[in-house]
Backbone as a ProteinNet text record, in pm:
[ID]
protein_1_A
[PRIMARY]
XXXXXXXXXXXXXXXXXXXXXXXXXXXXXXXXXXXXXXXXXXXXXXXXXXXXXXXXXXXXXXXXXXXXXXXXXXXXXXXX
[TERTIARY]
17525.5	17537.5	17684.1	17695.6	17815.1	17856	18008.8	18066.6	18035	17981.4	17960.4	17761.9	17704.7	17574.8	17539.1	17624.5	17677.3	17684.2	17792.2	17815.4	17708.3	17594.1	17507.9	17431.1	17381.9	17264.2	17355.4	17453.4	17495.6	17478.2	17497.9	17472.4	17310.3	17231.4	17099.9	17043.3	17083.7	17079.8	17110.5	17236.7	17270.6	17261.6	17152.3	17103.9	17239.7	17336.2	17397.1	17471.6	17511.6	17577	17638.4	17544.9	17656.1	17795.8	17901.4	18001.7	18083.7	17975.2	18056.2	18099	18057.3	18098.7	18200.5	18296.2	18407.6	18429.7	18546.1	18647	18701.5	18726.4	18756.4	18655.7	18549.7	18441.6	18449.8	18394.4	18360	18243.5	18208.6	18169.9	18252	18313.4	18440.4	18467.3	18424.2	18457.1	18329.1	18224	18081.3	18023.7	17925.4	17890	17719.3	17669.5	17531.4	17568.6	17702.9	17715.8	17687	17584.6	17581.7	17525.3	17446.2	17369.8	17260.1	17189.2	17061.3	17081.5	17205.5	17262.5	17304.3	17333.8	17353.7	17253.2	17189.4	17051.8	17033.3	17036.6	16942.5	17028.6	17159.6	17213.3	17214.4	17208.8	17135.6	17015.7	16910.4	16773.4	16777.8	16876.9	16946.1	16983.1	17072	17142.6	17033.8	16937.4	16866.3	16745.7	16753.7	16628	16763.3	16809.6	16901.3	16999.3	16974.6	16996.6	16868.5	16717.6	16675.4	16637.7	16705.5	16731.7	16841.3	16891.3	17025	17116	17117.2	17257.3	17171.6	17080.2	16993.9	17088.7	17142.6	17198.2	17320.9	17351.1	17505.7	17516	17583.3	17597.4	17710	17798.9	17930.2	17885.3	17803.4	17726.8	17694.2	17654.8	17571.2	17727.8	17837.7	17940.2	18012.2	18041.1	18077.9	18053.7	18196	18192.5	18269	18295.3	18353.3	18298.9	18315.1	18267.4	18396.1	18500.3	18634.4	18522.7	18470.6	18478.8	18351.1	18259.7	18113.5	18118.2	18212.2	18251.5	18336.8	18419.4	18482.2	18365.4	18304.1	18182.2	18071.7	18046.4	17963.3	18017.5	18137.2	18250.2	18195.6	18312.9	18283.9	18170.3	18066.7	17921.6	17864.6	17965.3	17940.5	17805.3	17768.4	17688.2	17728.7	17877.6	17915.5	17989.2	17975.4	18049.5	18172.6	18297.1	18389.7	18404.1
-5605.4	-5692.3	-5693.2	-5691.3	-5698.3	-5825.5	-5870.8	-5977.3	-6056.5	-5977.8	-6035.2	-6072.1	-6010.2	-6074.7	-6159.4	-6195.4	-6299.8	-6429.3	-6435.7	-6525.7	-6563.3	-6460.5	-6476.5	-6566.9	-6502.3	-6598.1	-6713.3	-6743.9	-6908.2	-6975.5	-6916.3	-7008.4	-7063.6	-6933.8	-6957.8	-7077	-7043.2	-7120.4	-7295.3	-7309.7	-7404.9	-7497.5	-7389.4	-7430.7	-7475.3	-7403.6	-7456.7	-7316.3	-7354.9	-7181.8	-7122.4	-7029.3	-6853.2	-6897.3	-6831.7	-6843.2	-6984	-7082.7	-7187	-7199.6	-7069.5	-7025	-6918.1	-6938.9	-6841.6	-6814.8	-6757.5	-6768	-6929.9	-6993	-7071.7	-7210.4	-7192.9	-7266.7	-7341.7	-7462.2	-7519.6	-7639.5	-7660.6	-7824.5	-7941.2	-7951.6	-8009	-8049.2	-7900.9	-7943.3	-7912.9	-7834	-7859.8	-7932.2	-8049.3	-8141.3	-8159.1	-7987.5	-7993.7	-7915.3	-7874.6	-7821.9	-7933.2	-7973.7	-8075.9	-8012.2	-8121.8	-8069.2	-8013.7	-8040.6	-8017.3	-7831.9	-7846.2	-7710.7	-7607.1	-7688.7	-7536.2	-7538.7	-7601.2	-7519.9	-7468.4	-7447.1	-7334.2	-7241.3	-7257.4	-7099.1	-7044	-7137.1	-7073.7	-6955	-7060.8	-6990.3	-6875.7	-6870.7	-6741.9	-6631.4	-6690.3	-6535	-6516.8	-6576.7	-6509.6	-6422.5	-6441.8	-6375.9	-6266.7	-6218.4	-6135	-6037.3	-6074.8	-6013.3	-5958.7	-6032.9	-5946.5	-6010.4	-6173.7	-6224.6	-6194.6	-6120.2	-6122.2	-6191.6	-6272.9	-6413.5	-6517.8	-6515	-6672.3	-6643.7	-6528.5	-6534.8	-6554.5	-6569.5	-6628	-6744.3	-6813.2	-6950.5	-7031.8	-6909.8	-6980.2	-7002.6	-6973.1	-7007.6	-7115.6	-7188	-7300.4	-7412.4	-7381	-7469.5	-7433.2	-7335.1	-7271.3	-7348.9	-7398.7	-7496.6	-7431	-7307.1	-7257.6	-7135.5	-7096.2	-6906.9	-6868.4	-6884.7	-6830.8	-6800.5	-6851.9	-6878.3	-6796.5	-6822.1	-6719.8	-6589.5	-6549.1	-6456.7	-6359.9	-6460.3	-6357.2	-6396.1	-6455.5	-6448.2	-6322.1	-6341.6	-6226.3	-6084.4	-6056.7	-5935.3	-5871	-5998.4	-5989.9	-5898.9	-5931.5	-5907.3	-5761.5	-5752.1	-5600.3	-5666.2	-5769.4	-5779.2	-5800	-5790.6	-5804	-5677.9	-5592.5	-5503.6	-5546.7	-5536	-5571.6	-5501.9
9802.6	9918	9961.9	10079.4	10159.1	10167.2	10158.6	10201.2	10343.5	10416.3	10587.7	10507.7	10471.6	10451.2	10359.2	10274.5	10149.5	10256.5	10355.5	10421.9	10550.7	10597.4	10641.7	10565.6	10459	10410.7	10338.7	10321	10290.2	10411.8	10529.1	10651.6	10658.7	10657.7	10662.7	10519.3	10391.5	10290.5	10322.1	10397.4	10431.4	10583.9	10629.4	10775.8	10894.4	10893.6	10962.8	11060.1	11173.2	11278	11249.5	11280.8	11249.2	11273.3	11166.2	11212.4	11148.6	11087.7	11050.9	10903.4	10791.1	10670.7	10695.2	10630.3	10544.2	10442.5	10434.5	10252.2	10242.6	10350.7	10324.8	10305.5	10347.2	10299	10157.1	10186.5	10018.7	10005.5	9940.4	9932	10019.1	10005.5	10073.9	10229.5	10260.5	10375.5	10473	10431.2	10464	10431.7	10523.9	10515.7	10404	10481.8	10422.9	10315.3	10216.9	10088.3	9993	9954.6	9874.8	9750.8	9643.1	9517.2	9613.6	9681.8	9741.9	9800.6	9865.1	10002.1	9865.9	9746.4	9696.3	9586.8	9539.7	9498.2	9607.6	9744.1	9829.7	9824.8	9764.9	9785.1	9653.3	9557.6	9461	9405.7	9503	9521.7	9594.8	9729.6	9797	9759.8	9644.9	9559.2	9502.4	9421.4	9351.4	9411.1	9523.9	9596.2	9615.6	9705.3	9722.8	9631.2	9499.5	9383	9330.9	9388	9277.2	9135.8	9107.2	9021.9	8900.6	8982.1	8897.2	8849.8	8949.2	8936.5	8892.5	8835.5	8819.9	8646.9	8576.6	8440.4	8464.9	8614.2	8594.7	8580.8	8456.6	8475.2	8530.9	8549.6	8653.6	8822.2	8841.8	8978.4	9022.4	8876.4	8904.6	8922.5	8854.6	8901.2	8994.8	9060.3	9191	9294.7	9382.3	9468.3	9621.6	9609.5	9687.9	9716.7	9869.1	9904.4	9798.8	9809.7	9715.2	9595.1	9546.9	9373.1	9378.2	9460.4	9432.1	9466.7	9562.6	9567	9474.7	9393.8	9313.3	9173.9	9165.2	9068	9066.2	9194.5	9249.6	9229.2	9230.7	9267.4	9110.8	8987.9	8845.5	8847.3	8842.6	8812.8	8896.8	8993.6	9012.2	9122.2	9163.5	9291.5	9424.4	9476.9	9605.4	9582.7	9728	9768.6	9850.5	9788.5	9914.5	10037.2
[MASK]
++++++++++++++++++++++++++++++++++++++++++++++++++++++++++++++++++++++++++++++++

């Protein structure tokens, strides 16, 4: 998976407009990133992996595109 379709489906995951996820994205400062918004991006990666990332357990504390991204990288599932 590509970095631009990583950030697609967190938008779609998190129901909110194209365009309103980045690198700089977080919990924080998205409103619908909550416990609820990221179990769906949870459930996201794991459909999109394949179930690959459901054995990552640094995912599940991952509060940032920064941090899932370089989680994702680790693991050899994001293409930069």
């Amino acid at each position: 998976m590509k970095l631009s379709e990583l950030i697609e489906k967190v938008e779609e995951a998190l129901e909110v407009d194209a365009g309103s996820v980045s690198m700089q994205s977080s919990s924080e400062n998205i409103e619908d990133w909550d416990s609820l918004g990221h179990i769906s991006i949870l459930g996201m990666l794991d459909d999109a992996t394949g179930g690959a990332s459901a054995d990552i357990v640094d995912l599940t504390q991952a509060t940032s595109m920064a941090e899932i991204v370089q989680i994702l990288t680790e693991n050899g599932l994001l293409d930069q």
